[in-house]
Coordinates of C-alpha atoms and ligand atoms in Angstrom, one line a residue:
M1004 CA 23.5 14.8 24.6
P1005 CA 21.3 15.0 21.5
D1006 CA 23.1 16.6 18.5
E1007 CA 21.6 19.6 16.6
R1008 CA 17.8 19.9 17.1
R1009 CA 15.4 19.2 14.1
D1010 CA 12.1 21.0 13.5
I1011 CA 10.5 18.0 11.9
V1012 CA 11.6 14.5 11.9
V1013 CA 9.7 12.0 9.5
I1014 CA 10.0 8.3 10.7
G1015 CA 10.0 5.9 7.7
G1016 CA 11.5 6.1 4.1
G1017 CA 8.7 4.4 2.3
I1018 CA 6.8 6.4 -0.4
V1019 CA 4.4 7.9 2.1
G1020 CA 7.1 9.1 4.5
L1021 CA 9.1 10.5 1.6
A1022 CA 5.9 12.1 0.1
C1023 CA 5.3 13.9 3.5
A1024 CA 9.0 15.0 3.7
L1025 CA 8.8 16.1 0.3
E1026 CA 5.9 18.4 1.0
F1027 CA 7.5 19.6 4.2
S1028 CA 10.7 20.5 2.3
R1029 CA 8.7 22.5 -0.4
R1030 CA 6.4 24.3 2.0
Y1031 CA 8.8 25.2 4.9
P1032 CA 12.3 25.4 3.3
R1033 CA 13.7 27.1 6.2
L1034 CA 12.7 24.3 8.7
R1035 CA 15.3 21.7 9.6
L1036 CA 13.8 18.6 8.2
M1037 CA 15.1 15.0 8.6
L1038 CA 13.8 11.6 7.7
A1039 CA 14.9 8.5 9.6
E1040 CA 14.9 5.1 7.8
K1041 CA 15.9 1.9 9.5
E1042 CA 17.2 0.2 6.3
D1043 CA 20.3 0.9 4.2
R1044 CA 18.0 1.7 1.3
L1045 CA 14.7 3.6 0.8
A1046 CA 11.4 1.9 -0.2
T1047 CA 12.6 -1.5 1.0
H1048 CA 9.2 -2.7 2.4
Q1049 CA 5.7 -2.1 1.0
S1050 CA 6.8 0.7 -1.2
G1051 CA 9.4 -1.6 -3.0
R1052 CA 7.2 -4.8 -2.9
N1053 CA 4.0 -3.8 -4.5
S1054 CA 2.2 -4.3 -7.8
G1055 CA 3.3 -1.0 -9.2
V1056 CA -0.2 -0.1 -10.4
I1057 CA -1.4 3.5 -10.7
H1058 CA -5.0 3.0 -9.5
S1059 CA -7.7 5.1 -10.8
G1060 CA -9.8 5.3 -7.7
I1061 CA -12.9 3.3 -8.7
Y1062 CA -13.2 1.0 -5.7
Y1063 CA -13.6 3.4 -2.9
R1064 CA -16.7 5.1 -1.4
S1065 CA -16.8 8.7 -2.8
T1066 CA -16.8 10.0 0.8
S1067 CA -13.6 8.2 1.6
L1068 CA -10.1 9.7 1.9
K1069 CA -9.0 6.9 -0.4
A1070 CA -11.3 8.0 -3.1
R1071 CA -10.4 11.8 -2.7
T1072 CA -6.6 11.1 -2.7
C1073 CA -6.6 8.3 -5.2
V1074 CA -8.3 10.0 -8.1
Q1075 CA -6.2 13.3 -7.7
G1076 CA -3.2 11.2 -6.7
A1077 CA -3.3 9.2 -10.0
K1078 CA -3.3 12.4 -12.1
E1079 CA -0.4 13.7 -10.2
M1080 CA 1.6 10.6 -10.2
V1081 CA 1.4 10.3 -14.0
A1082 CA 2.4 14.0 -14.3
F1083 CA 5.4 13.4 -11.9
C1084 CA 6.5 10.3 -13.8
K1085 CA 6.4 12.4 -17.0
E1086 CA 8.1 15.5 -15.5
H1087 CA 11.0 13.2 -14.1
E1088 CA 11.1 10.8 -16.9
I1089 CA 10.3 7.9 -14.7
P1090 CA 9.1 4.9 -16.6
H1091 CA 5.3 4.4 -16.7
Q1092 CA 2.5 3.5 -18.9
I1093 CA -1.2 4.0 -19.1
C1094 CA -2.0 0.4 -20.1
G1095 CA -5.6 0.3 -18.9
K1096 CA -7.3 -2.3 -16.6
V1097 CA -10.3 -4.6 -16.9
I1098 CA -12.3 -5.8 -14.0
V1099 CA -13.9 -9.0 -15.1
A1100 CA -17.1 -10.8 -14.1
T1101 CA -16.7 -14.5 -14.7
K1102 CA -20.1 -15.3 -13.3
P1103 CA -23.6 -13.8 -13.7
D1104 CA -23.8 -13.2 -9.9
Q1105 CA -20.8 -10.7 -10.2
F1106 CA -22.8 -8.4 -12.7
Q1107 CA -24.2 -6.5 -9.8
G1108 CA -20.7 -6.0 -8.3
L1109 CA -19.6 -4.7 -11.6
E1110 CA -22.6 -2.2 -11.7
E1111 CA -21.7 -1.0 -8.1
L1112 CA -18.2 -0.3 -9.2
Q1113 CA -19.3 1.6 -12.2
K1114 CA -21.5 3.7 -9.9
R1115 CA -18.7 4.4 -7.5
A1116 CA -16.4 5.3 -10.3
Q1117 CA -18.9 7.8 -11.7
A1118 CA -19.4 9.3 -8.3
N1119 CA -15.7 9.6 -8.0
G1120 CA -15.5 11.5 -11.3
I1121 CA -13.7 8.9 -13.1
S1122 CA -14.4 9.3 -16.9
G1123 CA -13.9 7.1 -19.8
L1124 CA -15.2 3.8 -18.3
R1125 CA -17.1 1.4 -20.5
V1126 CA -18.9 -1.9 -19.8
L1127 CA -17.5 -4.4 -22.3
S1128 CA -19.3 -7.5 -23.7
Q1129 CA -17.5 -10.8 -23.8
E1130 CA -16.4 -10.0 -27.5
E1131 CA -15.3 -6.4 -26.6
L1132 CA -13.3 -7.7 -23.7
R1133 CA -11.6 -10.2 -26.0
E1134 CA -10.5 -7.3 -28.3
I1135 CA -8.6 -5.7 -25.2
E1136 CA -7.6 -9.1 -23.4
P1137 CA -7.8 -12.0 -26.0
H1138 CA -7.1 -14.6 -23.6
C1139 CA -9.3 -13.5 -20.8
A1140 CA -12.5 -15.3 -20.1
G1141 CA -14.9 -12.9 -18.5
L1142 CA -18.6 -12.7 -19.3
R1143 CA -18.7 -9.0 -18.9
A1144 CA -16.0 -6.4 -17.8
L1145 CA -15.5 -2.8 -16.8
H1146 CA -12.7 -1.2 -18.7
V1147 CA -10.8 1.5 -16.9
P1148 CA -8.6 3.1 -19.6
G1149 CA -6.7 5.4 -17.2
A1150 CA -5.2 2.8 -14.9
G1151 CA -1.4 2.5 -15.4
I1152 CA 1.7 1.1 -14.1
T1153 CA 5.1 2.6 -12.8
D1154 CA 8.1 1.8 -10.6
Y1155 CA 7.3 3.0 -7.3
V1156 CA 11.0 2.4 -6.1
K1157 CA 12.1 4.9 -8.7
V1158 CA 9.4 7.4 -7.6
S1159 CA 10.4 7.1 -4.1
E1160 CA 14.1 7.7 -5.1
K1161 CA 13.1 10.8 -7.1
Y1162 CA 11.0 12.2 -4.0
A1163 CA 14.3 11.7 -1.9
Q1164 CA 16.5 13.4 -4.5
I1165 CA 14.2 16.5 -4.3
I1166 CA 14.0 16.6 -0.6
A1167 CA 17.8 16.6 -0.6
Q1168 CA 17.9 19.3 -3.1
N1169 CA 15.5 21.3 -1.0
G1170 CA 17.8 21.0 2.1
G1171 CA 16.2 18.1 4.0
Q1172 CA 18.4 15.3 5.4
I1173 CA 17.8 11.6 5.0
W1174 CA 19.3 9.3 7.3
L1175 CA 19.5 5.5 6.4
Q1176 CA 20.3 2.8 8.9
T1177 CA 18.6 5.0 11.6
K1178 CA 16.1 2.8 13.5
V1179 CA 14.0 4.6 16.0
I1180 CA 14.1 2.5 19.2
G1181 CA 12.7 5.0 21.8
L1182 CA 10.9 8.2 22.1
R1183 CA 10.4 10.6 25.0
T1184 CA 9.3 14.2 25.6
D1185 CA 11.9 16.8 26.2
Q1186 CA 11.8 20.6 26.4
G1187 CA 8.4 20.9 24.5
G1188 CA 9.5 18.6 21.9
Y1189 CA 10.9 14.9 21.6
V1190 CA 14.1 13.1 21.9
L1191 CA 14.2 10.1 19.6
E1192 CA 16.6 7.2 20.4
T1193 CA 17.9 5.7 17.3
T1194 CA 20.5 3.3 16.4
Q1195 CA 22.6 6.2 15.2
G1196 CA 22.3 8.0 18.6
T1197 CA 19.7 10.6 19.9
I1198 CA 18.0 13.0 17.8
A1199 CA 16.0 16.0 19.2
A1200 CA 13.0 17.0 17.2
Q1201 CA 10.3 19.6 17.7
Y1202 CA 7.7 17.8 15.8
I1203 CA 7.4 14.1 14.6
V1204 CA 5.6 12.5 11.8
N1205 CA 5.2 8.7 12.0
C1206 CA 5.3 6.9 8.7
A1207 CA 6.7 3.7 9.8
G1208 CA 4.4 1.5 7.9
L1209 CA 4.4 -2.0 9.2
Y1210 CA 5.7 -0.6 12.6
S1211 CA 3.6 2.6 12.7
D1212 CA 1.5 1.2 15.7
V1213 CA 4.8 0.4 17.5
I1214 CA 6.1 4.0 17.1
A1215 CA 2.6 5.3 18.2
H1216 CA 2.7 3.1 21.2
M1217 CA 6.1 4.4 22.1
A1218 CA 4.6 8.0 22.1
G1219 CA 1.7 6.6 24.2
A1220 CA -0.7 7.0 21.5
N1221 CA -3.8 4.9 20.3
R1222 CA -3.4 1.5 21.8
D1223 CA -6.8 0.6 20.2
L1224 CA -5.1 0.1 16.9
R1225 CA -2.8 -2.7 15.9
I1226 CA -1.1 -3.3 12.5
V1227 CA -1.8 -6.7 11.2
P1228 CA 0.5 -8.0 8.4
F1229 CA -1.0 -9.6 5.5
R1230 CA 1.5 -11.3 3.1
G1231 CA 0.9 -10.9 -0.7
E1232 CA 2.5 -13.6 -2.5
Y1233 CA 2.9 -13.6 -6.3
Y1234 CA 3.8 -15.8 -9.2
E1235 CA 5.2 -14.5 -12.4
L1236 CA 4.3 -15.8 -15.8
I1237 CA 7.3 -17.3 -17.6
P1238 CA 8.3 -14.9 -20.5
Q1239 CA 7.1 -17.4 -23.2
R1240 CA 3.6 -17.0 -21.7
G1241 CA 3.6 -13.3 -21.1
H1242 CA 1.4 -12.7 -24.1
L1243 CA -1.5 -14.2 -22.3
V1244 CA -1.9 -10.7 -20.5
A1245 CA -1.9 -7.4 -22.3
G1246 CA -2.3 -4.9 -19.3
L1247 CA -4.1 -5.4 -16.0
I1248 CA -6.9 -8.1 -15.4
Y1249 CA -8.7 -7.9 -12.0
P1250 CA -11.6 -9.9 -10.7
V1251 CA -14.7 -8.2 -9.1
P1252 CA -13.5 -7.7 -5.6
D1253 CA -15.3 -9.1 -2.4
P1254 CA -16.8 -5.7 -0.9
R1255 CA -16.4 -7.1 2.6
F1256 CA -12.7 -7.5 2.4
P1257 CA -10.1 -4.7 1.8
F1258 CA -8.1 -6.7 -0.7
L1259 CA -8.8 -6.9 -4.4
G1260 CA -8.4 -10.6 -5.1
V1261 CA -5.6 -12.3 -7.2
H1262 CA -5.2 -10.7 -10.4
F1263 CA -2.7 -10.2 -13.3
T1264 CA -0.4 -7.3 -13.5
R1265 CA 1.9 -6.4 -16.4
R1266 CA 5.0 -4.7 -14.8
I1267 CA 6.8 -1.6 -16.2
N1268 CA 9.8 -4.0 -16.9
G1269 CA 7.5 -6.2 -19.1
H1270 CA 7.0 -9.1 -16.8
V1271 CA 3.6 -10.2 -15.9
D1272 CA 2.8 -10.9 -12.3
A1273 CA 0.0 -13.0 -10.9
G1274 CA -1.2 -12.4 -7.2
P1275 CA -1.0 -11.1 -4.6
N1276 CA -3.0 -13.2 -2.2
A1277 CA -3.6 -12.0 1.3
V1278 CA -2.2 -14.4 3.9
L1279 CA -2.3 -13.5 7.6
A1280 CA 1.4 -13.4 8.6
F1281 CA 3.1 -13.7 12.0
K1282 CA 6.1 -11.6 11.1
R1283 CA 5.7 -8.1 9.9
E1284 CA 8.6 -8.0 7.5
G1285 CA 8.3 -11.9 7.0
Y1286 CA 8.4 -12.4 3.2
A1287 CA 8.9 -16.3 3.1
K1288 CA 6.0 -18.5 4.0
T1289 CA 8.0 -20.0 6.9
D1290 CA 8.9 -16.5 8.5
F1291 CA 7.8 -16.2 12.0
S1292 CA 8.5 -13.9 15.0
L1293 CA 7.5 -15.1 18.5
S1294 CA 7.3 -11.6 19.9
E1295 CA 5.4 -10.3 16.8
A1296 CA 2.9 -13.3 16.9
F1297 CA 2.4 -12.9 20.5
S1298 CA 1.6 -9.1 20.3
E1299 CA -0.9 -10.0 17.5
L1300 CA -2.5 -12.9 19.4
V1301 CA -3.0 -10.9 22.6
F1302 CA -4.8 -8.1 20.9
P1303 CA -8.5 -8.7 21.4
G1304 CA -9.3 -7.3 17.9
F1305 CA -7.3 -10.3 16.4
W1306 CA -9.8 -12.9 17.7
R1307 CA -12.8 -10.7 16.7
M1308 CA -11.4 -10.5 13.2
A1309 CA -10.5 -14.1 13.1
A1310 CA -14.2 -14.9 14.1
K1311 CA -15.5 -12.7 11.3
Y1312 CA -13.2 -13.7 8.5
W1313 CA -11.9 -17.1 9.4
R1314 CA -13.3 -18.7 6.2
T1315 CA -11.6 -16.2 3.8
G1316 CA -8.5 -16.6 6.0
V1317 CA -8.4 -20.4 5.6
A1318 CA -9.1 -20.2 1.7
E1319 CA -6.2 -17.6 1.5
L1320 CA -3.8 -20.0 3.6
Y1321 CA -4.8 -22.9 1.4
R1322 CA -4.2 -20.9 -1.8
S1323 CA -0.8 -20.0 -0.3
C1324 CA 0.1 -23.6 0.4
S1325 CA -1.2 -25.1 -2.8
K1326 CA -0.1 -23.8 -6.1
R1327 CA -3.0 -25.8 -7.8
A1328 CA -5.5 -23.7 -5.7
F1329 CA -3.7 -20.5 -6.7
V1330 CA -3.7 -21.5 -10.5
H1331 CA -7.4 -22.3 -10.1
A1332 CA -8.2 -18.8 -9.0
L1333 CA -6.2 -17.5 -11.8
R1334 CA -7.8 -19.5 -14.5
Q1335 CA -11.1 -18.2 -13.6
L1336 CA -9.6 -14.9 -15.4
V1337 CA -7.2 -16.6 -17.9
P1338 CA -8.2 -20.2 -18.6
E1339 CA -5.1 -20.8 -20.7
V1340 CA -2.8 -20.4 -17.7
E1341 CA -1.0 -23.7 -16.7
S1342 CA 0.8 -24.3 -13.4
S1343 CA 4.0 -24.8 -15.4
D1344 CA 3.6 -21.2 -16.8
L1345 CA 4.1 -19.7 -13.3
V1346 CA 7.2 -19.3 -11.2
P1347 CA 7.4 -17.8 -7.6
A1348 CA 8.1 -14.1 -7.5
P1349 CA 9.0 -12.0 -4.4
A1350 CA 6.2 -11.4 -1.9
G1351 CA 5.1 -8.0 -0.3
V1352 CA 3.5 -7.6 3.2
R1353 CA 0.6 -5.2 3.7
A1354 CA 0.3 -3.1 6.7
Q1355 CA -3.4 -3.3 7.6
A1356 CA -4.7 -1.6 10.7
L1357 CA -7.1 -3.5 13.0
E1358 CA -9.4 -2.0 15.5
R1359 CA -10.1 -3.5 19.0
D1360 CA -13.6 -4.5 17.8
G1361 CA -12.1 -6.6 15.0
T1362 CA -12.7 -4.2 12.2
L1363 CA -10.1 -4.0 9.4
I1364 CA -9.9 -0.2 8.8
D1365 CA -10.7 0.3 5.1
D1366 CA -9.9 3.9 4.7
F1367 CA -6.7 5.9 5.2
R1368 CA -6.3 7.1 8.8
F1369 CA -4.1 9.8 10.2
E1370 CA -4.1 10.7 14.0
G1371 CA -2.5 13.7 15.7
S1372 CA -1.8 14.6 19.3
G1373 CA 0.5 17.3 20.6
N1374 CA 3.7 17.5 18.4
L1375 CA 3.0 14.2 16.8
L1376 CA 1.1 12.9 13.8
H1377 CA 0.8 9.3 13.0
V1378 CA 0.0 8.0 9.7
C1379 CA -1.9 4.9 11.1
N1380 CA -3.3 3.2 8.0
V1381 CA -2.2 3.7 4.4
P1382 CA -2.7 0.5 2.5
S1383 CA -3.2 0.4 -1.3
P1384 CA -3.8 2.8 -3.1
A1385 CA -1.4 4.8 -1.0
A1386 CA 1.6 4.5 -3.4
T1387 CA -0.7 5.9 -6.2
A1388 CA -2.0 8.6 -3.9
S1389 CA 1.2 9.5 -2.1
L1390 CA 1.7 13.1 -3.4
V1391 CA -1.8 13.9 -2.2
I1392 CA -1.3 12.2 1.1
G1393 CA 1.9 14.1 1.6
R1394 CA -0.2 17.3 1.1
A1395 CA -3.0 16.1 3.5
V1396 CA -0.4 15.3 6.2
A1397 CA 1.4 18.7 5.7
D1398 CA -2.1 20.4 6.0
M1399 CA -2.8 18.6 9.2
A1400 CA 0.7 19.4 10.6
H1401 CA 0.2 23.1 9.6
A1402 CA -3.2 23.2 11.6
Q1403 CA -1.9 21.1 14.5
F1404 CA 1.7 22.2 14.9
G1405 CA 0.9 25.8 13.7
L1406 CA 4.0 25.7 11.4
K1407 CA 5.0 28.9 9.6
S1408 CA 6.9 28.9 6.4
Ligands
FAD1432 C1 1.7 -6.6 -2.0 C2 1.3 -5.3 -2.1 C3 0.8 -4.7 -3.4 C4 0.5 -3.3 -3.5 N1 0.0 -2.9 -4.7 C5 -0.1 -1.5 -4.8 C6 -0.4 -1.0 -5.9 O1 -0.3 -1.6 -7.1 N2 -0.7 0.4 -6.1 C7 -0.6 1.2 -5.0 O2 -0.9 2.5 -5.1 N3 -0.4 0.7 -3.8 C8 -0.1 -0.6 -3.7 N4 0.2 -1.1 -2.4 C9 0.2 -0.2 -1.2 C10 1.4 0.6 -1.1 O3 2.6 -0.2 -1.5 C11 1.6 1.1 0.2 O4 0.4 1.5 0.7 C12 2.7 2.0 0.5 O5 3.9 1.6 -0.1 C13 2.8 2.5 2.0 O6 3.9 3.2 2.0 P1 4.6 3.6 3.5 O7 5.6 4.5 3.2 O8 3.5 3.8 4.4 O9 5.2 2.1 4.0 P2 6.5 1.5 3.7 O10 6.8 1.3 2.3 O11 6.4 0.1 4.5 O12 7.6 2.4 4.5 C14 7.7 2.3 5.9 C15 9.1 2.5 6.2 O13 9.3 2.7 7.6 C16 10.5 2.2 8.0 N5 10.5 1.9 9.4 C17 9.7 1.1 10.2 N6 10.0 1.2 11.5 C18 11.0 2.1 11.6 C19 11.7 2.6 12.6 N7 11.5 2.2 14.0 N8 12.7 3.4 12.5 C20 13.0 3.9 11.2 N9 12.2 3.6 10.1 C21 11.3 2.6 10.3 C22 10.5 0.9 7.2 O14 11.8 0.3 7.1 C23 9.9 1.2 5.9 O15 11.0 1.6 4.9 C24 0.5 -2.5 -2.3 C25 1.1 -3.0 -1.1 C26 1.5 -4.3 -1.1 C27 2.0 -4.9 0.2

């Protein structure tokens, strides 16, 4: 028999699941709220293995959810870090054109940024760029002074602390392995026994499609894992990068290209690339899961995506296998970087939703049916935007579930 019935169960203790639970705990203090996380710690996967950047929201179309949530989310993230004394720094970012044919891409970004209401941007000449990033080789750059860095594990832990103070429960080592309807709600089968829930919010990140499929929802979406591998600059060479140095991104692809990121702990990371992976939580190059690879390969969208992007995919794979190729990409931005300056650093894996027709979904996507809400696609900048995403999901839940405070 299931134990005590919960009103809302959030599946997934990454920054997005926690932000949703945080908002539920604030709006509905009388509801019995629980968050189930399969690991023994919070923020173990994407939320603890990212670049730690507080993005400003310049990359996204103004009509997109990404733009709307990121611009506001960045302000709120900075305010949250200040209020809770979480280390953060507004170090600024430069997006660097290293070839004249990238100038137009830079202009497009500037237009997008203006449309998204981001102020303080400046186009820098080569000399002006050198004043900010003395070792950077760009011909022209866009300076985004409001971009910053933080530690999203600490942010996630603070969300959890507030949820607990508001009366919500967080269960670790609780993996959801089954889902069935029961008395107008659901019974979750977990590794800690059964849990009855009236409403469920699926924030399972790399496994959000698996949970959605358990509930019989959208079979036309599949999460495809893209590993992001990093190197770290050895401390003696950390001075080569003052803040955040990014290339002009390829607008056809939802990733930003390898870049330099100064971390809040003072280290400088280089990366991440975006390598198609065959294990969702596979952080090593050799990680492989037969069942996960099989489920990826039998999805028709996979082959359509492969047909569209195989060139980029091969280039990313080559850069993953060849440090020389990785360094070559980095040297476009900072020519003084040598292979011996870089040591491997822990990788992350992005959960990227793919449609049956081979489209990599660029924007955030949430879907609801009955008593269930699925957070289907929340790639970068979802850590930055998490507080606003939490509110958006709670708004959806309010409308869909008819929740009353
Ligand atoms: C390499 C990389 C760099 C990035 N850089 C940035 C950046 O600089 N700035 C930024 O804003 N964003 C960045 N992002 C994006 C950001 O990290 C993610 O968008 C965000 O962390 C997603 O949070 P999440 O909670 O959805 O996912 P996750 O953090 O992956 O959390 C999902 C959780 O669900 C749990 N789970 C899965 N299945 C089950 C189950 N069956 N039962 C119970 N629990 C389950 C998992 O264990 C996990 O803890 C980056 C991402 C990556 C991978």
